[in-house]
mmCIF file of C-alpha atoms (C1' of nucleotides) in Angstrom:
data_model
loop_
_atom_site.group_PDB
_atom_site.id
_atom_site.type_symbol
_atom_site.label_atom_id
_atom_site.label_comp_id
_atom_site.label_asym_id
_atom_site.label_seq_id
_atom_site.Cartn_x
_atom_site.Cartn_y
_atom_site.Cartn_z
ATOM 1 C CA UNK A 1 -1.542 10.131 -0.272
ATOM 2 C CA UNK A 2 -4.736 11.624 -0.960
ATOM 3 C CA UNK A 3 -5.023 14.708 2.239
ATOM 4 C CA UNK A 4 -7.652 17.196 2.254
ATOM 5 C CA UNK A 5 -7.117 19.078 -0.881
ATOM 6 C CA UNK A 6 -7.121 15.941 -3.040
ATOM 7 C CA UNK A 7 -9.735 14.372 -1.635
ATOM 8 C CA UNK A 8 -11.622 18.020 -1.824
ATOM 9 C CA UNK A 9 -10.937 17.901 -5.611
ATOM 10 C CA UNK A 10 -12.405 14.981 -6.113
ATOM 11 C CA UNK A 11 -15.255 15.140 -4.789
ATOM 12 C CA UNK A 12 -15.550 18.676 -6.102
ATOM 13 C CA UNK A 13 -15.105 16.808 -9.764
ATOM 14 C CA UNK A 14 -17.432 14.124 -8.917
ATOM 15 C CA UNK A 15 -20.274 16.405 -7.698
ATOM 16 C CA UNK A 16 -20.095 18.167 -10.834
ATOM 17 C CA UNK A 17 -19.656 15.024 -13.156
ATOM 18 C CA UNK A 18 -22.084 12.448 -11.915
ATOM 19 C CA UNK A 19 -24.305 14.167 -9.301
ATOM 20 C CA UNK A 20 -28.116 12.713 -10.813
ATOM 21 C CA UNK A 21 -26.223 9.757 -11.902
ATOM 22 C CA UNK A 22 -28.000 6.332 -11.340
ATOM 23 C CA UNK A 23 -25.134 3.350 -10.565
ATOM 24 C CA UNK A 24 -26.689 0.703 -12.221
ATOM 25 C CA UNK A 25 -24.577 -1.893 -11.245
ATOM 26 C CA UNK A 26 -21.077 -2.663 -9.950
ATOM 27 C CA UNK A 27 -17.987 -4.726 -10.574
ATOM 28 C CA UNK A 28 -15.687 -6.025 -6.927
ATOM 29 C CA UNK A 29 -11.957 -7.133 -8.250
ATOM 30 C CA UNK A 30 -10.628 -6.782 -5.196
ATOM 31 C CA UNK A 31 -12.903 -7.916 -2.483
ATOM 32 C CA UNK A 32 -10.901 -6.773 0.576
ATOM 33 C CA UNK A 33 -11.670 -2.837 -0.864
ATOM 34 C CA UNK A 34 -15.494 -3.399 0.075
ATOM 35 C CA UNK A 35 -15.204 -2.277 3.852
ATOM 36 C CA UNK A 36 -19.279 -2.239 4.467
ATOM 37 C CA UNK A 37 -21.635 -4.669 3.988
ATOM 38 C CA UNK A 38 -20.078 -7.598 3.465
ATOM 39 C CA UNK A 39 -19.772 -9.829 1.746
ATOM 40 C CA UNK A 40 -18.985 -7.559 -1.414
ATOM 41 C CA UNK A 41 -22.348 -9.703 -3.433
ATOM 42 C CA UNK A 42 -24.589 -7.388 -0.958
ATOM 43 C CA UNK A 43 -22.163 -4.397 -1.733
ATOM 44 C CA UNK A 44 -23.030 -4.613 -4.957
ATOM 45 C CA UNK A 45 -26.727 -5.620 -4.844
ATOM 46 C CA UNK A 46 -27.424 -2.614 -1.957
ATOM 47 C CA UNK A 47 -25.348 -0.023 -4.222
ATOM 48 C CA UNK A 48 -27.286 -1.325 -7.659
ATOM 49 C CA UNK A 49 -30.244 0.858 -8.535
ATOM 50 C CA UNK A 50 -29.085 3.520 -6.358
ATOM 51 C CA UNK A 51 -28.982 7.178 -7.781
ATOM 52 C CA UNK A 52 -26.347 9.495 -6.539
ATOM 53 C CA UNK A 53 -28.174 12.850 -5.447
ATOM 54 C CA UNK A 54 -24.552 14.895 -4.199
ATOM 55 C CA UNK A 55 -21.062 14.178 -3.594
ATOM 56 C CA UNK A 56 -19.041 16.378 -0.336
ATOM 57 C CA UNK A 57 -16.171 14.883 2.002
ATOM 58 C CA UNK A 58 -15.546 14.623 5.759
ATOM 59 C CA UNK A 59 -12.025 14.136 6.643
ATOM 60 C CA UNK A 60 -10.305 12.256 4.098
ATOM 61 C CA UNK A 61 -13.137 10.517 2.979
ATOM 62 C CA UNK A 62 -15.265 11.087 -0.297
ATOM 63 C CA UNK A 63 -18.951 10.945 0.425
ATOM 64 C CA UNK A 64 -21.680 9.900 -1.928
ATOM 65 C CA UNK A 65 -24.786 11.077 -0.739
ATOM 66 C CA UNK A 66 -27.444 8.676 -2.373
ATOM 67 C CA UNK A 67 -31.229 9.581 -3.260
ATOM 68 C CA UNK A 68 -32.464 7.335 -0.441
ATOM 69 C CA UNK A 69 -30.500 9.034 2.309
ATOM 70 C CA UNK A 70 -27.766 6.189 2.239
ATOM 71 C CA UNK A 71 -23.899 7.252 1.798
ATOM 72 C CA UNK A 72 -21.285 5.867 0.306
ATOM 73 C CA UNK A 73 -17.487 6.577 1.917
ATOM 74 C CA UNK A 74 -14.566 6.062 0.185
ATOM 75 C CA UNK A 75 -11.097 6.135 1.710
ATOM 76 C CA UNK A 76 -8.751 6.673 -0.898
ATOM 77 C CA UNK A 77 -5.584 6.080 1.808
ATOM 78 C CA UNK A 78 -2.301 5.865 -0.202
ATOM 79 C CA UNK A 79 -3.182 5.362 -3.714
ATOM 80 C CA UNK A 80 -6.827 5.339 -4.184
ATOM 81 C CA UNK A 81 -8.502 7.436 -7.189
ATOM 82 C CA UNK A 82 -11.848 8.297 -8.430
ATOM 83 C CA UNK A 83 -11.900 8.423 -11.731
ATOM 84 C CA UNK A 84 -15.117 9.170 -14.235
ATOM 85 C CA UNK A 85 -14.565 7.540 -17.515
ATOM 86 C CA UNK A 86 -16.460 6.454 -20.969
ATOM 87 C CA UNK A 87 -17.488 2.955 -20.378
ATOM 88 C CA UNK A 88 -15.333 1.956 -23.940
ATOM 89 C CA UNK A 89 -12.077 3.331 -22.126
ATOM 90 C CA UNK A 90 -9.306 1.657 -21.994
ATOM 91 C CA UNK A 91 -9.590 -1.208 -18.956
ATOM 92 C CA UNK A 92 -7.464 -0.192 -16.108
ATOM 93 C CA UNK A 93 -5.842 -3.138 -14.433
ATOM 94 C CA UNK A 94 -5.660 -1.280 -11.326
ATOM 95 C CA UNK A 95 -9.311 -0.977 -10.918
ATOM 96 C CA UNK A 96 -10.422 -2.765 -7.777
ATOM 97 C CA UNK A 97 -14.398 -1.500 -8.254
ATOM 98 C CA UNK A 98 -16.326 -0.166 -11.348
ATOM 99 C CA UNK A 99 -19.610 1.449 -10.728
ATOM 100 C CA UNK A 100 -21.105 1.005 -14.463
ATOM 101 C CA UNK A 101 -23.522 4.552 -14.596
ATOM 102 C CA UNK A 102 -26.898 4.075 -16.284
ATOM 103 C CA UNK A 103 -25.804 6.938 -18.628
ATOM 104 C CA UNK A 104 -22.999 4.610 -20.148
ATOM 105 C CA UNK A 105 -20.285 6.211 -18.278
ATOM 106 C CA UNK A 106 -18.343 4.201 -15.564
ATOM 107 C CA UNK A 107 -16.864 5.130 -12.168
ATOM 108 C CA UNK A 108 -13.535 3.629 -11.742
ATOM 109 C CA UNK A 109 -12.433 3.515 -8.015
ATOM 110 C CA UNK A 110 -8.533 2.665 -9.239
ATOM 111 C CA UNK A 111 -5.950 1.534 -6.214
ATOM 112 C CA UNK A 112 -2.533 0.257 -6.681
ATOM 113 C CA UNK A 113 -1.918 -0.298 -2.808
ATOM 114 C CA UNK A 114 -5.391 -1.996 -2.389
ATOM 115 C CA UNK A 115 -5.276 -0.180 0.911
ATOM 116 C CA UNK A 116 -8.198 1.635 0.529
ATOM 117 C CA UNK A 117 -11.857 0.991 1.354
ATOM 118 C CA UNK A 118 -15.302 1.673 0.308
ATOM 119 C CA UNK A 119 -18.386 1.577 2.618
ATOM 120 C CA UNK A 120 -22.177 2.157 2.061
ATOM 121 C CA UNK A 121 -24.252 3.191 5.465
ATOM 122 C CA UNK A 122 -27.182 4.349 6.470
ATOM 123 C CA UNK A 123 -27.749 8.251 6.456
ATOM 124 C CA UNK A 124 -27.928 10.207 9.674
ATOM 125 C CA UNK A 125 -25.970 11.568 12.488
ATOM 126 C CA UNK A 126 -23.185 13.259 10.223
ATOM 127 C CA UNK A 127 -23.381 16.385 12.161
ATOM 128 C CA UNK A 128 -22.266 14.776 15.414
ATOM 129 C CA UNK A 129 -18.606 15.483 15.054
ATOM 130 C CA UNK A 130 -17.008 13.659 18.526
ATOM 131 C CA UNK A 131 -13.415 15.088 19.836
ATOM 132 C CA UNK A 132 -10.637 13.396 21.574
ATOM 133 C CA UNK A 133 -9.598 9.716 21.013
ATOM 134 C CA UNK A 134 -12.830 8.474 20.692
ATOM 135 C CA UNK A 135 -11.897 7.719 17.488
ATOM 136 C CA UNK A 136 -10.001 4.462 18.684
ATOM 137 C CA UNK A 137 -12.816 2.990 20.991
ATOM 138 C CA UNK A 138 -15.662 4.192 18.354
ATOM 139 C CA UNK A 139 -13.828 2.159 15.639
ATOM 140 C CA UNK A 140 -13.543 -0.882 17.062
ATOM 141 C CA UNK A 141 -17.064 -1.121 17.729
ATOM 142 C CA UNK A 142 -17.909 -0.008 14.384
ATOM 143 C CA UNK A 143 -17.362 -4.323 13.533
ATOM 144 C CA UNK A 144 -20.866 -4.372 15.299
ATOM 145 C CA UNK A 145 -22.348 -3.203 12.520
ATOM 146 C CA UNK A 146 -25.653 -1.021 12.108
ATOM 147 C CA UNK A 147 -23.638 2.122 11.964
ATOM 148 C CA UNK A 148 -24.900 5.066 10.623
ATOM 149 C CA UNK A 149 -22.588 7.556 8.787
ATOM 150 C CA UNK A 150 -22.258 9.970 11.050
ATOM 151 C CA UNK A 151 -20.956 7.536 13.937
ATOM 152 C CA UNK A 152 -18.741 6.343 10.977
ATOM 153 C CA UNK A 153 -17.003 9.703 11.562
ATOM 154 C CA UNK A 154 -17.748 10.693 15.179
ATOM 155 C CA UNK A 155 -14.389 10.138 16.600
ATOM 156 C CA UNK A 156 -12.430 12.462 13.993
ATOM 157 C CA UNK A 157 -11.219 15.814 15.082
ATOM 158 C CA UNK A 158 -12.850 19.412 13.505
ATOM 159 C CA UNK A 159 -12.546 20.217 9.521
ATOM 160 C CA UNK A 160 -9.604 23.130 9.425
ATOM 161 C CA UNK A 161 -11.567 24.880 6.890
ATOM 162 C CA UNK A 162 -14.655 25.445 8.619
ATOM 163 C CA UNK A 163 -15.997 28.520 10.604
ATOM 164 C CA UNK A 164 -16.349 26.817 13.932
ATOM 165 C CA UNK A 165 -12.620 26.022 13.381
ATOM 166 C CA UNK A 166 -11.398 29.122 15.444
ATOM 167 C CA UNK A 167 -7.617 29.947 16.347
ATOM 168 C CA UNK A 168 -8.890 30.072 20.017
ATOM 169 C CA UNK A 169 -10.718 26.641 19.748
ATOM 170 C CA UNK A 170 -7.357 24.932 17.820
ATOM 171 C CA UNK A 171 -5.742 26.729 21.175
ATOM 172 C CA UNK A 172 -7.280 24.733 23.336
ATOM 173 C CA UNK A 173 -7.499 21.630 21.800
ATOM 174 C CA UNK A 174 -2.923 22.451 21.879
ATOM 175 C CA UNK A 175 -2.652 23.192 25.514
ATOM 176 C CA UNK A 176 -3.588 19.731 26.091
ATOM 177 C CA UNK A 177 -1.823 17.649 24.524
ATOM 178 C CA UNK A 178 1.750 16.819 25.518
ATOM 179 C CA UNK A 179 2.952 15.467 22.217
ATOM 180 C CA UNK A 180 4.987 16.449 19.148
ATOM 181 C CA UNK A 181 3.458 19.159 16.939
ATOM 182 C CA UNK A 182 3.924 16.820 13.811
ATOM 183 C CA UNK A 183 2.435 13.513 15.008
ATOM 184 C CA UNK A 184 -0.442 15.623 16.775
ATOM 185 C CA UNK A 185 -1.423 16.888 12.862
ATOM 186 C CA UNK A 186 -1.539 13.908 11.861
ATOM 187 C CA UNK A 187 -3.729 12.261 14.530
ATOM 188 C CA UNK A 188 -7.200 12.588 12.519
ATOM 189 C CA UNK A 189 -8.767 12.692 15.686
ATOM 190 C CA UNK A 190 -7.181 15.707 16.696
ATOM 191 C CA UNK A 191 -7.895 17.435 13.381
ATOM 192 C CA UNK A 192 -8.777 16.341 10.385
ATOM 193 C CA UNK A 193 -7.969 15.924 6.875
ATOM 194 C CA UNK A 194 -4.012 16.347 7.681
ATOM 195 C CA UNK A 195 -1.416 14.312 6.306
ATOM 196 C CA UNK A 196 2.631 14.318 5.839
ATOM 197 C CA UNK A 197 2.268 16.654 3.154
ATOM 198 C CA UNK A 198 0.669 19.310 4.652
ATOM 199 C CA UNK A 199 1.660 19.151 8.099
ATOM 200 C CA UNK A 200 5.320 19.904 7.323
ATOM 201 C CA UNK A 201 3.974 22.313 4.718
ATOM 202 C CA UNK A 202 1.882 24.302 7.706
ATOM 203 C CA UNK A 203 4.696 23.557 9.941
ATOM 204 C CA UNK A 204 7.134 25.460 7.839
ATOM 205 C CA UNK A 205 5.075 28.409 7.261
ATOM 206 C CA UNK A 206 4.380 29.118 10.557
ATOM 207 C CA UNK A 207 8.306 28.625 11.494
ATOM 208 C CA UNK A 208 7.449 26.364 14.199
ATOM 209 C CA UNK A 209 10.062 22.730 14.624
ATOM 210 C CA UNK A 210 8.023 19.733 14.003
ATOM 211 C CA UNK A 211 9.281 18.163 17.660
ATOM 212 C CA UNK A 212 7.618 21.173 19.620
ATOM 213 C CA UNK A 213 5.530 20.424 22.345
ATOM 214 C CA UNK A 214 2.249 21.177 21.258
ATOM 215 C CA UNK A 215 1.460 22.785 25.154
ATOM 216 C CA UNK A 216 4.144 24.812 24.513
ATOM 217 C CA UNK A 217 3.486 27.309 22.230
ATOM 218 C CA UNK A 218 2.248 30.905 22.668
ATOM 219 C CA UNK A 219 -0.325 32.217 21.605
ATOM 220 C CA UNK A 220 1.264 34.154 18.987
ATOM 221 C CA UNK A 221 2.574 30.825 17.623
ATOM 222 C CA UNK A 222 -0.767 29.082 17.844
ATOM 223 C CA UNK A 223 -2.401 31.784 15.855
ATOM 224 C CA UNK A 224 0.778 31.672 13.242
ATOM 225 C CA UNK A 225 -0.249 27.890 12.863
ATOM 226 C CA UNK A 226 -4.048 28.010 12.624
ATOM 227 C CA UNK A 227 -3.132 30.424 9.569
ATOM 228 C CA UNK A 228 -0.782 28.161 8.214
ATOM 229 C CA UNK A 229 -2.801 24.850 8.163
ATOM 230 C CA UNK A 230 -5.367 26.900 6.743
ATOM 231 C CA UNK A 231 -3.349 28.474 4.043
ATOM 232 C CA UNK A 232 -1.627 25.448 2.730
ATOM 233 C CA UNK A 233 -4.982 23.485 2.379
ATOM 234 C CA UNK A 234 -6.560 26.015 0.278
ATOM 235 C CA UNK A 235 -4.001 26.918 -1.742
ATOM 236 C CA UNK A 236 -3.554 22.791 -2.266
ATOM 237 C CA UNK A 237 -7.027 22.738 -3.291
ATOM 238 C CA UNK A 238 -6.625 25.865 -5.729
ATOM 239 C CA UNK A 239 -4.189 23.705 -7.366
ATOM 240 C CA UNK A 240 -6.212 20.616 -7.510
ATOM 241 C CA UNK A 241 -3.786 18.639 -4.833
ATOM 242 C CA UNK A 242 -0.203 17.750 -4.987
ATOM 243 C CA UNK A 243 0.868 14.660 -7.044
ATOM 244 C CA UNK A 244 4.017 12.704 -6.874
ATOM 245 C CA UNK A 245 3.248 9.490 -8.329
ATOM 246 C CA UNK A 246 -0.195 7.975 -8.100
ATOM 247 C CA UNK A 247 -2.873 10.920 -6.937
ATOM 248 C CA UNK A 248 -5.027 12.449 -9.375
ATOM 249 C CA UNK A 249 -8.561 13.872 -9.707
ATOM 250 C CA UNK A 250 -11.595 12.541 -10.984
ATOM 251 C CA UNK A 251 -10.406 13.568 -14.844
ATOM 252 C CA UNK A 252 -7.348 11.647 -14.538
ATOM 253 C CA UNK A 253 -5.343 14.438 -14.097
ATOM 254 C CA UNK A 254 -2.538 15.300 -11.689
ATOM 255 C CA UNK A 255 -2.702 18.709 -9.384
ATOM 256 C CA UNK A 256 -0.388 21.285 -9.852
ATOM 257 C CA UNK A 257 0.850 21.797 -5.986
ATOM 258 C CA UNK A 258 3.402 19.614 -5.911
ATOM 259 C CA UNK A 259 5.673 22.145 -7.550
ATOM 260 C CA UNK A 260 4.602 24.519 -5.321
ATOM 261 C CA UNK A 261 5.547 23.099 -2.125
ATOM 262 C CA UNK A 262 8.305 24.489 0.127
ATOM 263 C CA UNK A 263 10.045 22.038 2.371
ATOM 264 C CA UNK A 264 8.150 18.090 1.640
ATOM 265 C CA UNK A 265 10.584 16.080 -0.167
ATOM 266 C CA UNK A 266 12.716 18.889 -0.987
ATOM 267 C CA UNK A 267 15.739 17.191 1.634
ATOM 268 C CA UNK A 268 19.147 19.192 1.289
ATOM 269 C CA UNK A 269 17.778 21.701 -1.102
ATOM 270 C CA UNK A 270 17.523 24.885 -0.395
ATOM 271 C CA UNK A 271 15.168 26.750 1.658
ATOM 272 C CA UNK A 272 13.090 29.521 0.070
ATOM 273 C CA UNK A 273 12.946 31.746 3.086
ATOM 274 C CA UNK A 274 16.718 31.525 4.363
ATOM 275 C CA UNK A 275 18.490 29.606 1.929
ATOM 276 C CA UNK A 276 19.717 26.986 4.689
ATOM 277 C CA UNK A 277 19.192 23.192 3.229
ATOM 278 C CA UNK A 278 16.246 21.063 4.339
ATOM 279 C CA UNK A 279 17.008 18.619 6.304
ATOM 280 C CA UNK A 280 14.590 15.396 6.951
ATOM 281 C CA UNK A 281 14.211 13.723 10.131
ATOM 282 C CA UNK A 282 11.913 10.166 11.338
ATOM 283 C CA UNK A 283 9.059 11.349 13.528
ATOM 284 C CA UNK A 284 6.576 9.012 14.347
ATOM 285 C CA UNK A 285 7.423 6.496 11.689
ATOM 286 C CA UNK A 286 6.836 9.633 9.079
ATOM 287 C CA UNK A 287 9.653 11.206 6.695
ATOM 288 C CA UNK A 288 9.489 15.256 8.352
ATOM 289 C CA UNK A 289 11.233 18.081 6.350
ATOM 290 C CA UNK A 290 11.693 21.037 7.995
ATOM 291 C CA UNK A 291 13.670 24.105 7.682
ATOM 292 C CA UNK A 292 16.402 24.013 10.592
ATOM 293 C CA UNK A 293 17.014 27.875 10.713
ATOM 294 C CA UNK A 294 13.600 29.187 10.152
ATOM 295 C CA UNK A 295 12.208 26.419 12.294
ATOM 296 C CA UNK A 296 14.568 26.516 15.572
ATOM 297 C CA UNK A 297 15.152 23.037 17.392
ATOM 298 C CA UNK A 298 12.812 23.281 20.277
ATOM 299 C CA UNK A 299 14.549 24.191 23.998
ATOM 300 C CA UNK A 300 15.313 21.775 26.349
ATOM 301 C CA UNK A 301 12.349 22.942 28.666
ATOM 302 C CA UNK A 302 10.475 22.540 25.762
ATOM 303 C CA UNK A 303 11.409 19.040 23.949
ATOM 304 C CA UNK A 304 9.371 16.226 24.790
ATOM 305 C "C1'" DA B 1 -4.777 8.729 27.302
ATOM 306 C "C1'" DC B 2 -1.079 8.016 24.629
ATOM 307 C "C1'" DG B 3 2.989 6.399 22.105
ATOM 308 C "C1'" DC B 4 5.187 2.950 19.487
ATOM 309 C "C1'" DC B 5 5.048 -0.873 16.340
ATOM 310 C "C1'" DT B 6 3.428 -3.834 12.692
ATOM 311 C "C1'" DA B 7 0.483 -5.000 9.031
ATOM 312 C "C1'" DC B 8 -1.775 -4.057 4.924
ATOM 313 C "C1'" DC B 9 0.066 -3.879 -0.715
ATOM 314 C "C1'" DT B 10 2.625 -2.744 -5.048
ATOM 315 C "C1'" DG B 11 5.836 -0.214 -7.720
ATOM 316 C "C1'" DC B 12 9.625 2.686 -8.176
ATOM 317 C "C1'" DT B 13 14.339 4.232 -6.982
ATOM 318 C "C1'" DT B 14 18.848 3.460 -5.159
ATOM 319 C "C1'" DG B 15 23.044 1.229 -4.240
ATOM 320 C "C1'" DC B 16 26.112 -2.583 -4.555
ATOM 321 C "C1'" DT C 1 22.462 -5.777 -15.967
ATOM 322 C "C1'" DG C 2 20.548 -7.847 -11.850
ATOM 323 C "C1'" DC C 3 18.957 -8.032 -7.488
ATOM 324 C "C1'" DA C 4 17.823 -6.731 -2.887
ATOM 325 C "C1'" DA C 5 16.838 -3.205 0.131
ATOM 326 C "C1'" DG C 6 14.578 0.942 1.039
ATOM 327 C "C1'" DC C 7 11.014 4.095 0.242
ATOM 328 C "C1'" DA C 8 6.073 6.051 -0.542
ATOM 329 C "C1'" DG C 9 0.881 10.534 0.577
ATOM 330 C "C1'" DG C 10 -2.800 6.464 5.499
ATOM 331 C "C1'" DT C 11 -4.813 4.080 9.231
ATOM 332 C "C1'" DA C 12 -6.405 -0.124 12.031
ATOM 333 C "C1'" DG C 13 -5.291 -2.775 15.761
ATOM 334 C "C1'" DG C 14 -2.170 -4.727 19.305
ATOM 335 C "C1'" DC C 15 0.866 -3.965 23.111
ATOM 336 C "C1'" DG C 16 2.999 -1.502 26.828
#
DNA sequence: ACGCCTACCTGCTTGC
DNA sequence: TGCAAGCAGGTAGGCG
């Protein structure tokens, strides 16, 4: 489930943990997780030798920044983890690629899904940051190879926690699009780093119903929500990320914001605002908690 | 441009 | 107790 804030704390960990590392070789159990180059045998001989000079993210992804310019991405989808541990641990059947560091240490990429996916690219571009659904088109061409990392991520939508991401530019981005508030925060093309956690988190903070229009709000209630997606990823990442069953950070460890949540998977309990019970809806394939007092069913001018 | 659907995987929980 | 169905944080790709 890694979102933002858990893929934020792990890199965070892994920037302070093996940034000036040297991978001196690498391990593929599962060769589907290898995304870029294949086959997985040139994974592994490109990656060997290669020192690891700083660790950041874009989107959901965890970047390693290598000493030669090259990055590594890894998409931790539903149940990836990093995890930094002695090389004598204990083995982890669940480990679909081990990065053995020169320093003894190994870097466990763990995944009980196997739905994630690693990649190693060429360096440049990464400012470019595309809008729209270019995503879709930009993707399938991606199979052609000779990508850089930055067209790797040119069709995702702005970070939420950067400066250029302004109420007035989120705004504008709303009034036009047609669709549901709820599967427009999850589009990663729209914004990024947004998943079911947080977008019914956001959504109940700013008291706005996951089926509203997205041109329909004011501008009062576009501000409310440019605070709220704000809010609830920082305050995700000040708890290291929200763990139900498989996320944790690079130490192994679950975050602590699971217990801190306010509506996701708290169905027929009580609200903390109102007191009203949470009820859970299907929207877009997605489980959607919501708050249906403090979060009023849109109007009928308004539903989609 | 956009929405809906399925596929990808495994493990855990729930209900009969 | 056993077993099958249902559920899970994400996204790529196909179809309409």
């Amino acid at each position: 489930m890694p979102e933002l804030p858990e893929v934020e704390t792990v890199a965070r960990d892994l920037q302070r943990w093996v940034a000036g590392a040297t991978i001196q070789g690498a391990t593929v159990h599962w060769d589907r997780t290898i995304r870029h180059p294949q086959p997985s045998e040139r994974f592994v001989a490109e990656i060997s030798g290669a020192t690891i000079r700083r660790v950041g993210r874009r989107a959901k992804a965890v970047l390693i920044h290598l000493g030669d310019g090259r990055v590594m991405t890894v998409a931790l989808r539903m149940t990836g983890a990093l995890i930094v541990t002695a090389a004598d641990a204990d083995p982890d059947p669940y480990a679909r690629v081990v990065f053995s560091l020169a320093d003894g240490r190994e870097l466990r990429y763990r995944d009980v899904r196997k739905f994630g996916r690693i990649g190693l690219w060429p360096g440049g571009g990464l400012r470019s940051v595309g809008a729209g659904r270019g995503a879709r088109s930009r993707r399938v061409a991606e199979g052609s190879k000779g990508y850089r990392i930055g067209e790797v991520f040119s069709g995702h939508g702005p970070e939420p926690l950067t400066r250029s991401f302004t109420a007035a530019r989120f705004a504008e981005r709303l009034s036009r699009r047609s669709g549901r508030l709820k599967t427009l925060l999850l589009d990663q093309s729209f914004i990024a780093g947004v998943g079911n956690i947080y977008a019914d988190e956001a959504l109940w903070r700013a008291r706005l119903h996951p089926l509203r229009r997205a041109d329909s709000l004011t501008s009062g209630e576009v501000r409310r929500l440019h605070r709220a997606v704000r809010q609830v990823l920082r305050q995700g990442i000040a708890n290291r990320g929200s763990s139900f069953s498989d996320y944790v950070g690079a130490d192994g460890e679950p975050g602590d914001n699971a217990e801190r949540l306010m509506v996701y998977q708290r169905t027929d309990q009580p609200c903390y605002r109102c007191g009203r019970p949470i009820s859970r809806i299907v929207v877009g394939q997605r489980s959607t908690h919501f708050c249906p007092r403090c979060q009023p069913e849109p109007g009928p001018s308004a539903a989609p």
